[in-house]
Short mmCIF file of C-alpha atoms in Angstrom, two decimals:
data_model
loop_
_atom_site.label_atom_id
_atom_site.label_comp_id
_atom_site.label_asym_id
_atom_site.label_seq_id
_atom_site.Cartn_x
_atom_site.Cartn_y
_atom_site.Cartn_z
CA MET A 1 9.43 -16.27 39.76
CA ARG A 2 9.81 -16.16 36.01
CA LYS A 3 6.93 -18.65 35.67
CA PHE A 4 4.80 -16.47 37.88
CA ILE A 5 5.47 -13.46 35.72
CA ASN A 6 4.79 -15.45 32.42
CA SER A 7 1.60 -16.62 33.99
CA LEU A 8 0.38 -13.05 34.35
CA LYS A 9 0.76 -12.17 30.67
CA PHE A 10 -2.31 -11.92 28.78
CA LYS A 11 -2.75 -14.24 25.80
CA LEU A 12 -4.35 -12.01 23.29
CA THR A 13 -4.98 -12.83 19.70
CA VAL A 14 -4.27 -10.52 16.72
CA PHE A 15 -8.03 -9.84 16.48
CA GLN A 16 -8.28 -8.97 20.19
CA LYS A 17 -5.35 -6.64 20.03
CA LEU A 18 -6.67 -4.85 16.98
CA LEU A 19 -10.12 -4.64 18.66
CA ILE A 20 -8.55 -3.10 21.80
CA GLY A 21 -6.73 -0.55 19.71
CA ILE A 22 -10.02 0.28 17.77
CA ILE A 23 -11.85 0.64 21.12
CA ALA A 24 -9.19 3.01 22.41
CA MET A 25 -9.26 5.16 19.21
CA ILE A 26 -13.14 5.28 19.42
CA ILE A 27 -12.88 6.47 23.14
CA LEU A 28 -10.30 9.08 22.38
CA ASN A 29 -12.27 10.42 19.43
CA ALA A 30 -15.49 10.39 21.50
CA ILE A 31 -13.70 12.51 24.17
CA ILE A 32 -12.82 14.98 21.45
CA ALA A 33 -16.44 15.01 20.19
CA TYR A 34 -17.77 15.46 23.71
CA VAL A 35 -15.47 18.47 24.59
CA GLY A 36 -16.24 19.98 21.15
CA ILE A 37 -19.97 19.76 21.73
CA VAL A 38 -19.84 21.12 25.30
CA SER A 39 -17.75 23.98 24.35
CA VAL A 40 -19.77 24.91 21.36
CA ASN A 41 -23.02 24.90 23.48
CA LYS A 42 -21.45 27.00 26.10
CA LEU A 43 -19.99 29.42 23.50
CA GLU A 44 -23.36 29.58 21.77
CA ASN A 45 -25.13 30.55 25.09
CA THR A 46 -22.55 33.17 26.09
CA SER A 47 -22.52 34.57 22.60
CA LYS A 48 -26.31 35.14 22.84
CA ILE A 49 -25.80 36.90 26.17
CA ILE A 50 -22.94 39.08 24.65
CA LEU A 51 -25.20 39.81 21.59
CA LYS A 52 -28.00 40.89 23.78
CA GLU A 53 -25.92 43.10 26.05
CA SER A 54 -24.27 44.60 22.99
CA ASP A 55 -27.73 45.65 21.61
CA ARG A 56 -28.69 46.91 25.09
CA TYR A 57 -25.57 48.85 25.26
CA ASN A 58 -26.01 50.46 21.70
CA ASN A 59 -29.62 51.28 22.53
CA LEU A 60 -28.72 53.09 25.65
CA GLN A 61 -26.03 55.10 23.88
CA ASN A 62 -28.54 56.00 21.31
CA LEU A 63 -31.00 57.09 23.97
CA LYS A 64 -28.28 59.24 25.70
CA LEU A 65 -27.78 60.87 22.20
CA ASN A 66 -31.44 61.48 21.77
CA PHE A 67 -31.77 63.15 25.10
CA THR A 68 -28.91 65.53 24.15
CA GLU A 69 -30.62 66.32 20.82
CA LEU A 70 -33.90 66.96 22.45
CA LEU A 71 -32.58 70.12 23.96
CA MET A 72 -31.62 71.74 20.69
CA PRO A 73 -35.06 72.78 19.20
CA ALA A 74 -36.04 74.63 22.42
CA ASN A 75 -32.62 76.23 22.65
CA ASP A 76 -32.78 77.32 18.91
CA TYR A 77 -36.39 78.66 19.46
CA LEU A 78 -35.15 80.88 22.26
CA ILE A 79 -32.41 82.16 19.87
CA HIS A 80 -34.46 83.01 16.72
CA GLY A 81 -38.00 82.30 17.67
CA ASN A 82 -38.77 80.19 14.53
CA LYS A 83 -41.94 78.01 15.01
CA VAL A 84 -40.37 75.25 12.83
CA GLU A 85 -38.46 74.14 15.97
CA ILE A 86 -41.67 72.99 17.34
CA LEU A 87 -41.99 70.49 14.51
CA ASN A 88 -38.37 69.45 14.98
CA PHE A 89 -38.96 68.82 18.76
CA LYS A 90 -41.89 66.59 17.89
CA LYS A 91 -39.92 64.49 15.62
CA LEU A 92 -37.06 64.11 18.26
CA ASP A 93 -39.62 63.58 20.92
CA SER A 94 -41.17 60.62 19.03
CA ILE A 95 -37.75 59.03 18.45
CA THR A 96 -36.75 59.34 21.95
CA SER A 97 -40.00 57.94 23.29
CA GLN A 98 -39.45 54.84 20.95
CA GLN A 99 -35.89 54.49 22.01
CA LEU A 100 -36.94 54.63 25.64
CA GLU A 101 -39.60 51.85 25.18
CA LYS A 102 -37.09 49.78 23.33
CA SER A 103 -34.64 50.06 26.29
CA LYS A 104 -37.44 48.66 28.64
CA THR A 105 -37.52 45.52 26.53
CA PHE A 106 -33.95 44.73 27.41
CA GLU A 107 -34.34 44.99 31.14
CA ASN A 108 -35.28 42.16 33.45
CA ASP A 109 -33.56 43.49 36.62
CA HIS A 110 -35.61 45.42 39.18
CA PHE A 111 -32.75 47.83 39.89
CA ASN A 112 -32.31 48.61 36.18
CA GLU A 113 -36.10 49.06 35.66
CA HIS A 114 -36.13 51.63 38.50
CA PHE A 115 -33.32 53.56 36.84
CA LEU A 116 -35.42 53.51 33.46
CA GLU A 117 -38.37 54.79 35.32
CA GLU A 118 -36.43 57.73 36.64
CA ILE A 119 -35.06 58.43 33.05
CA GLU A 120 -38.56 58.36 31.91
CA ASP A 121 -39.68 60.95 34.48
CA ILE A 122 -36.84 63.11 33.20
CA PHE A 123 -37.96 62.66 29.74
CA HIS A 124 -41.53 63.77 30.60
CA GLU A 125 -40.14 66.70 32.55
CA VAL A 126 -38.28 67.71 29.36
CA GLU A 127 -41.38 67.51 27.37
CA ARG A 128 -43.18 69.67 29.83
CA LEU A 129 -40.43 72.37 29.94
CA SER A 130 -40.05 72.40 26.14
CA LYS A 131 -43.74 72.78 25.73
CA ASN A 132 -43.63 75.77 28.11
CA ILE A 133 -40.64 77.51 26.10
CA PHE A 134 -42.60 76.94 22.83
CA GLU A 135 -45.74 78.66 24.38
CA LEU A 136 -43.68 81.85 24.95
CA ASN A 137 -44.92 84.82 22.99
CA GLU A 138 -41.50 86.52 22.79
CA PRO A 139 -38.97 83.76 23.13
CA VAL A 140 -35.88 85.71 22.00
CA GLY A 141 -34.08 86.97 25.09
CA ASN A 142 -36.70 85.66 27.39
CA ASN A 143 -35.22 85.24 30.96
CA GLU A 144 -38.05 82.70 32.03
CA GLY A 145 -37.17 80.59 28.91
CA ALA A 146 -33.48 80.86 29.79
CA ILE A 147 -34.15 79.59 33.33
CA MET A 148 -36.17 76.71 32.00
CA MET A 149 -33.33 75.78 29.55
CA GLU A 150 -30.84 75.69 32.46
CA VAL A 151 -33.22 73.39 34.39
CA MET A 152 -33.51 71.25 31.24
CA ASP A 153 -29.73 71.06 30.82
CA GLY A 154 -29.38 69.86 34.36
CA ILE A 155 -31.89 67.04 34.23
CA ILE A 156 -30.57 65.97 30.72
CA ILE A 157 -27.08 65.68 32.41
CA ASP A 158 -28.65 63.59 35.18
CA ALA A 159 -30.30 61.40 32.59
CA GLY A 160 -26.99 60.82 30.88
CA LYS A 161 -25.35 59.77 34.18
CA LYS A 162 -28.17 57.22 34.83
CA ILE A 163 -27.79 55.96 31.19
CA ASP A 164 -23.99 55.63 31.72
CA ILE A 165 -24.69 53.46 34.84
CA LEU A 166 -26.88 51.14 32.80
CA SER A 167 -24.42 51.02 29.92
CA SER A 168 -21.40 50.22 32.28
CA SER A 169 -23.43 47.27 33.56
CA SER A 170 -23.91 45.92 29.96
CA SER A 171 -20.28 46.60 29.27
CA SER A 172 -19.10 44.68 32.31
CA LEU A 173 -21.40 41.70 31.35
CA MET A 174 -19.84 41.70 27.86
CA VAL A 175 -16.36 41.75 29.14
CA LYS A 176 -17.12 38.94 31.67
CA TYR A 177 -18.74 36.71 28.97
CA ILE A 178 -16.05 37.49 26.43
CA ASN A 179 -13.41 36.38 28.88
CA THR A 180 -15.57 33.31 29.67
CA ASN A 181 -15.63 32.35 25.99
CA GLN A 182 -11.78 32.78 25.81
CA VAL A 183 -11.24 30.53 28.77
CA THR A 184 -13.69 28.01 27.29
CA SER A 185 -12.08 28.07 23.89
CA SER A 186 -8.57 27.73 25.44
CA LYS A 187 -9.53 24.78 27.63
CA ALA A 188 -11.32 23.01 24.77
CA SER A 189 -8.40 23.60 22.53
CA LYS A 190 -5.91 22.28 25.12
CA ILE A 191 -7.94 19.11 25.61
CA ILE A 192 -8.28 18.47 22.01
CA ILE A 193 -4.73 19.00 21.28
CA ILE A 194 -3.55 16.70 24.13
CA VAL A 195 -6.09 13.87 22.99
CA VAL A 196 -4.96 14.30 19.45
CA VAL A 197 -1.24 14.07 20.59
CA ILE A 198 -2.07 10.96 22.39
CA ILE A 199 -3.90 9.49 19.32
CA MET A 200 -0.89 10.32 17.20
CA ILE A 201 1.68 8.94 19.60
CA SER A 202 -0.32 5.81 20.04
CA LEU A 203 -0.69 5.35 16.26
CA VAL A 204 2.99 6.04 15.55
CA VAL A 205 4.62 4.20 18.44
CA GLY A 206 2.00 1.40 19.19
CA GLY A 207 1.32 0.93 15.51
CA PHE A 208 5.10 0.81 14.56
CA TYR A 209 6.01 -1.75 17.21
CA TYR A 210 2.89 -3.85 16.68
CA VAL A 211 3.22 -3.80 12.88
CA LYS A 212 6.97 -4.60 13.29
CA GLU A 213 6.16 -7.48 15.44
CA ILE A 214 3.69 -8.92 12.84
CA THR A 215 5.85 -8.04 9.77
CA LYS A 216 9.02 -9.46 11.33
CA ALA A 217 7.36 -12.89 12.10
CA ILE A 218 5.88 -13.01 8.52
CA GLU A 219 9.31 -12.08 6.99
CA ASN A 220 10.97 -14.91 8.98
CA LEU A 221 8.20 -17.28 7.98
CA ALA A 222 8.69 -16.20 4.21
CA SER A 223 12.42 -16.86 4.62
CA ILE A 224 11.81 -20.27 6.13
CA VAL A 225 9.37 -21.09 3.34
CA LYS A 226 11.85 -20.12 0.69
CA LYS A 227 14.48 -22.36 2.29
CA VAL A 228 12.00 -25.23 2.46
CA THR A 229 10.96 -24.73 -1.13
CA LEU A 230 14.56 -25.15 -2.08
CA GLY A 231 14.61 -28.40 -0.17
CA ASN A 232 16.15 -27.34 3.13
CA LEU A 233 13.97 -28.98 5.60
CA GLU A 234 16.22 -28.29 8.53
CA SER A 235 14.74 -24.76 8.73
CA LYS A 236 12.90 -24.11 11.94
CA GLU A 237 11.88 -20.92 13.84
CA TYR A 238 15.07 -18.83 13.37
CA GLY A 239 14.42 -16.81 16.59
CA LEU A 240 10.67 -16.15 16.09
CA LYS A 241 9.10 -14.48 19.21
CA HIS A 242 6.20 -16.31 20.63
CA SER A 243 3.32 -13.73 21.19
CA GLN A 244 0.54 -16.39 21.96
CA ASP A 245 -1.50 -15.15 19.02
CA GLU A 246 -2.58 -16.56 15.51
CA ILE A 247 0.94 -15.97 14.27
CA ASP A 248 2.31 -18.10 17.07
CA ASN A 249 -0.10 -20.81 16.36
CA PHE A 250 0.81 -20.73 12.68
CA VAL A 251 4.50 -20.84 13.45
CA ASN A 252 3.88 -24.12 15.64
CA LEU A 253 1.78 -25.65 12.86
CA PHE A 254 4.39 -24.74 10.27
CA ASN A 255 7.20 -26.26 12.42
CA ASN A 256 5.18 -29.45 12.87
CA MET A 257 4.64 -29.63 9.14
CA ILE A 258 8.45 -29.18 8.52
CA GLY A 259 9.07 -31.96 11.00
CA VAL A 260 6.74 -34.27 9.31
CA LEU A 261 8.12 -33.49 5.90
CA SER A 262 11.67 -33.96 7.10
CA GLU A 263 10.74 -37.46 8.29
CA LYS A 264 9.13 -38.43 4.90
CA THR A 265 11.07 -36.39 2.43
CA VAL A 266 14.53 -36.56 1.08
CA SER A 267 16.17 -33.18 1.37
CA ARG A 268 17.53 -31.31 -1.53
CA ASP A 269 21.05 -31.23 -0.01
CA TYR A 270 21.04 -34.99 0.20
CA LEU A 271 19.68 -35.37 -3.43
CA ASN A 272 22.34 -32.84 -4.65
CA SER A 273 25.11 -34.93 -2.89
CA ILE A 274 24.02 -38.00 -4.79
CA ILE A 275 23.80 -36.20 -8.13
CA GLN A 276 27.23 -34.70 -7.83
CA LYS A 277 28.68 -38.34 -7.13
CA ILE A 278 27.35 -39.48 -10.52
CA ASN A 279 30.32 -39.84 -13.04
CA GLU A 280 28.30 -39.37 -16.08
CA SER A 281 26.92 -36.06 -17.42
CA LEU A 282 23.50 -35.40 -15.77
CA ILE A 283 21.44 -32.34 -16.54
CA ILE A 284 17.94 -31.56 -15.26
CA THR A 285 15.70 -28.88 -16.86
CA THR A 286 12.25 -27.42 -16.59
CA ILE A 287 9.61 -28.51 -19.09
CA ASP A 288 10.54 -25.47 -20.99
CA ASP A 289 14.02 -26.66 -21.28
CA ASN A 290 15.69 -24.16 -18.83
CA ILE A 291 18.54 -25.83 -16.88
CA LEU A 292 17.97 -26.35 -13.21
CA ILE A 293 20.66 -28.75 -11.98
CA VAL A 294 23.94 -29.80 -13.60
CA ASN A 295 26.45 -32.11 -11.91
CA LYS A 296 30.12 -31.78 -11.60
CA ALA A 297 30.83 -34.27 -14.47
CA THR A 298 28.86 -32.06 -16.89
CA LEU A 299 30.81 -29.03 -15.74
CA ASP A 300 34.10 -30.83 -16.14
CA LEU A 301 32.98 -32.21 -19.69
CA LEU A 302 31.75 -28.86 -20.96
CA GLU A 303 34.34 -26.48 -19.33
CA TYR A 304 31.47 -24.38 -17.97
CA LYS A 305 30.82 -22.88 -14.52
CA GLU A 306 27.56 -23.78 -12.77
CA GLU A 307 26.30 -20.24 -12.85
CA GLU A 308 26.91 -19.96 -16.61
CA LEU A 309 24.43 -22.78 -17.18
CA ILE A 310 21.74 -22.42 -14.42
CA GLY A 311 18.70 -20.80 -16.00
CA LYS A 312 20.00 -21.06 -19.59
CA SER A 313 18.31 -23.15 -22.20
CA ILE A 314 19.60 -26.69 -22.92
CA ASP A 315 19.99 -25.61 -26.48
CA LYS A 316 23.18 -24.04 -25.43
CA ILE A 317 24.75 -27.50 -24.96
CA LEU A 318 22.81 -29.50 -27.51
CA LEU A 319 22.90 -27.15 -30.49
CA GLY A 320 26.15 -25.14 -30.20
CA GLU A 321 26.33 -23.03 -33.45
CA HIS A 322 23.49 -24.94 -35.00
CA LYS A 323 20.75 -22.55 -33.71
CA ASN A 324 18.03 -23.73 -36.16
CA VAL A 325 18.49 -27.50 -35.82
CA ARG A 326 17.12 -29.64 -33.04
CA THR A 327 18.70 -32.89 -32.20
CA THR A 328 16.02 -33.81 -29.63
CA LEU A 329 12.56 -32.70 -29.91
CA GLU A 330 10.46 -31.50 -26.90
CA GLU A 331 7.99 -34.36 -27.08
CA GLU A 332 10.62 -37.08 -27.94
CA THR A 333 12.45 -39.34 -25.55
CA ALA A 334 15.70 -41.14 -26.30
CA GLN A 335 17.69 -43.97 -24.95
CA ASN A 336 21.45 -44.61 -25.63
CA ILE A 337 21.47 -42.87 -29.04
CA PHE A 338 24.39 -41.02 -30.64
CA ASN A 339 24.31 -37.24 -30.06
CA THR A 340 26.76 -34.39 -29.71
CA TYR A 341 27.33 -31.88 -26.77
CA TYR A 342 28.97 -28.59 -27.41
CA SER A 343 31.58 -27.34 -24.87
CA LYS A 344 32.09 -23.64 -23.89
CA SER A 345 34.88 -23.48 -26.39
CA LYS A 346 32.39 -24.72 -29.00
CA VAL A 347 34.15 -28.14 -29.42
CA PRO A 348 31.58 -30.98 -30.37
CA ILE A 349 31.74 -33.89 -28.00
CA PRO A 350 30.21 -37.29 -29.11
CA VAL A 351 28.06 -38.71 -26.45
CA SER A 352 25.75 -41.73 -25.80
CA PHE A 353 22.59 -39.83 -25.10
CA SER A 354 19.53 -40.48 -23.07
CA LYS A 355 16.63 -38.23 -22.39
CA SER A 356 13.40 -38.76 -20.27
CA PHE A 357 10.70 -36.74 -18.67
CA ILE A 358 10.07 -36.24 -14.96
CA TYR A 359 6.38 -36.59 -13.84
CA ASP A 360 4.55 -35.49 -10.80
CA LYS A 361 1.96 -37.63 -8.84
CA ASN A 362 -0.71 -36.53 -11.23
CA ASN A 363 1.40 -37.82 -14.21
CA ASN A 364 2.02 -34.25 -15.48
CA LYS A 365 5.36 -33.52 -16.90
CA THR A 366 7.36 -31.28 -14.58
CA GLY A 367 10.90 -31.47 -15.98
CA VAL A 368 13.29 -33.31 -18.26
CA LEU A 369 16.40 -35.45 -17.31
CA TYR A 370 19.35 -35.59 -19.69
CA LEU A 371 22.09 -38.49 -19.15
CA ALA A 372 25.09 -38.59 -21.48
CA TYR A 373 28.24 -40.87 -21.64
CA ASN A 374 31.36 -39.37 -23.06
CA GLN A 375 32.25 -41.34 -26.33
CA THR A 376 35.05 -39.25 -27.56
CA GLU A 377 37.70 -42.03 -26.98
CA ALA A 378 35.60 -44.71 -28.61
CA PHE A 379 34.79 -42.43 -31.43
CA ASP A 380 38.54 -41.55 -31.97
CA GLU A 381 39.54 -45.22 -31.90
CA LYS A 382 36.94 -46.17 -34.60
CA HIS A 383 38.02 -43.30 -36.85
CA LYS A 384 41.67 -44.39 -36.35
CA SER A 385 40.89 -48.00 -37.43
CA ILE A 386 38.94 -46.72 -40.40
CA ASP A 387 41.87 -44.50 -41.44
CA GLU A 388 44.45 -47.33 -41.05
CA ASP A 389 42.22 -49.70 -43.08
CA SER A 390 41.93 -46.98 -45.83
CA LYS A 391 45.65 -46.74 -46.03
CA ASN A 392 46.06 -50.45 -46.48
CA LYS A 393 43.48 -51.26 -48.89
CA LYS A 394 40.92 -49.78 -51.24
CA ILE A 395 37.36 -50.01 -50.09
CA ASN A 396 35.14 -51.59 -52.75
CA ILE A 397 31.52 -50.86 -52.83
CA LYS A 398 29.57 -54.16 -52.96
CA GLU A 399 27.51 -54.63 -56.00
CA GLU A 400 24.51 -55.36 -53.94
CA ILE A 401 23.92 -53.10 -50.91
CA PRO A 402 21.63 -54.99 -48.40
CA LEU A 403 19.41 -51.85 -48.05
CA THR A 404 16.37 -50.55 -49.82
CA ILE A 405 16.30 -47.15 -51.51
CA ARG A 406 14.25 -45.72 -48.64
CA GLU A 407 16.68 -47.29 -46.06
CA LEU A 408 19.62 -45.65 -47.95
CA GLU A 409 17.84 -42.24 -47.80
CA ILE A 410 17.32 -42.50 -44.16
CA ILE A 411 20.82 -43.85 -43.33
CA LYS A 412 22.27 -40.68 -45.15
CA LEU A 413 20.01 -38.43 -43.10
CA ILE A 414 21.06 -40.30 -39.85
CA VAL A 415 24.77 -39.86 -40.42
CA LYS A 416 24.05 -36.15 -41.00
CA ASP A 417 22.73 -35.96 -37.33
CA TYR A 418 19.04 -35.64 -38.32
CA SER A 419 16.54 -36.77 -35.70
CA SER A 420 13.72 -39.20 -36.35
CA GLN A 421 11.08 -36.43 -36.49
CA GLU A 422 13.15 -34.47 -38.77
CA ILE A 423 13.70 -37.41 -41.04
CA ALA A 424 9.94 -38.09 -40.96
CA ASP A 425 9.23 -34.37 -41.96
CA LYS A 426 11.81 -34.39 -44.73
CA LEU A 427 10.61 -37.64 -46.25
CA PHE A 428 6.99 -37.06 -45.59
CA ILE A 429 6.55 -40.27 -43.62
CA SER A 430 5.58 -41.00 -40.04
CA ILE A 431 7.96 -41.08 -37.29
CA ARG A 432 6.85 -44.64 -36.43
CA THR A 433 7.92 -45.63 -40.01
CA VAL A 434 11.27 -43.79 -39.56
CA GLU A 435 11.84 -45.86 -36.19
CA THR A 436 11.13 -49.14 -37.95
CA HIS A 437 13.53 -48.41 -40.79
CA ARG A 438 16.19 -47.54 -38.15
CA LYS A 439 15.77 -50.91 -36.56
CA ASN A 440 15.92 -52.64 -39.84
CA ILE A 441 19.04 -50.82 -40.85
CA MET A 442 20.84 -51.75 -37.56
CA VAL A 443 19.79 -55.44 -38.10
CA LYS A 444 20.80 -55.73 -41.68
CA LEU A 445 24.19 -53.84 -41.10
CA HIS A 446 24.80 -55.68 -37.68
CA ALA A 447 25.58 -52.17 -36.23
CA LYS A 448 25.29 -51.53 -32.53
CA SER A 449 25.38 -47.68 -32.68
CA ILE A 450 25.21 -44.78 -34.87
CA ILE A 451 28.95 -44.90 -35.10
CA GLY A 452 28.70 -48.23 -36.89
CA LEU A 453 26.27 -46.67 -39.40
CA VAL A 454 28.79 -43.80 -39.98
CA HIS A 455 31.51 -46.38 -40.80
CA TYR A 456 29.19 -48.17 -43.17
CA ALA A 457 28.25 -44.95 -45.01
CA ILE A 458 32.01 -44.05 -45.29
CA GLN A 459 33.01 -47.32 -46.59
CA ASN A 460 30.22 -47.29 -49.19
CA ASN A 461 30.74 -43.74 -50.23
CA LEU A 462 27.19 -42.76 -48.96
CA ILE A 463 28.52 -39.56 -47.48
#
């Protein structure tokens, strides 16, 4: 059953997963755009209708007001008989006529057009009756004129009712389309909000878990790489989840690489175990003289803890308090020469010292190896025998010292712990010449080490 379920799982690469996510976001954004466009078009159309009905409604209200004002000149003429009211009537008559023609342009309904025709008939009747009133010779207190005014009042009220009917239809249409706009806006807003929420949830939840899946795998790989870099070739997947994508393929390739390396490479743990078993002091540094590895013999000899030396300069051991003097130069190798280490308590320790460079496969220097043998006991025994001989007999300087003047200068500098390069710099000669003099001195004095040279210098009062 489990194999069947696993067989149903889609094997999607990281690119395919990202592509599906991008397509899903495009579709959701397209829905938002479509809803927005449709809603805007619908709102635009209904807004045009609302605007038209609003203009129609305002025009009808102005027409109703004009009809009411049209009665005033005739009524005033019957009161004071002033002919100026005839001019006032003509102005109002012209305005009302224009307003009536404008109202016709808004109508496309047969029923409404019929209403306007009836209103137009009323308008002409008002014109006729007003004309008759203005033709009266004695308008003030005229009964015939009063009767015509009552007729005019009645037909104006009828016209106002017809105009109200037309206005109510406009008002109803405006209310209808305003409600439609509100419904459209509400639906569009809800759809857009829902889609935006879906997008946000998808980005937050889906993005979080997907990014977490990728970053967790990368972090685990980084941890493995760090351990492998330090020489631990036993690191494997460490619980990495297989997702059948590029990361999973990379994990498999990486594990195969570790397997190949573990078969062909000596692990750092194994190398360290060998180094720690060496009885002599062994120190490995970078090419810049920063300590990388120290063995137990070094720590015991110098009374340091490992963390006190790792990362520090080798000068801490080689120079001690002599900060401005180098006993071994960066470009100088040495084999079994006399040197001095300085312990944590600043005690000088004589050692038989060797230094050599570590090279990579391209013959580039990558580090330095220091190997030293503790010579404290041998050095103490030599000094003890010299002291005993000094007590028993007086040391006479031979009349003829078997060394040249240059060799005497060099031996004095050697016993003062100067290196070959420093001696060359001090005497203005080449380092090759210094090394030649060193060999000649050792041969002439039958000395096997720097300690022998020190003895000779003491016996002959050279120091």
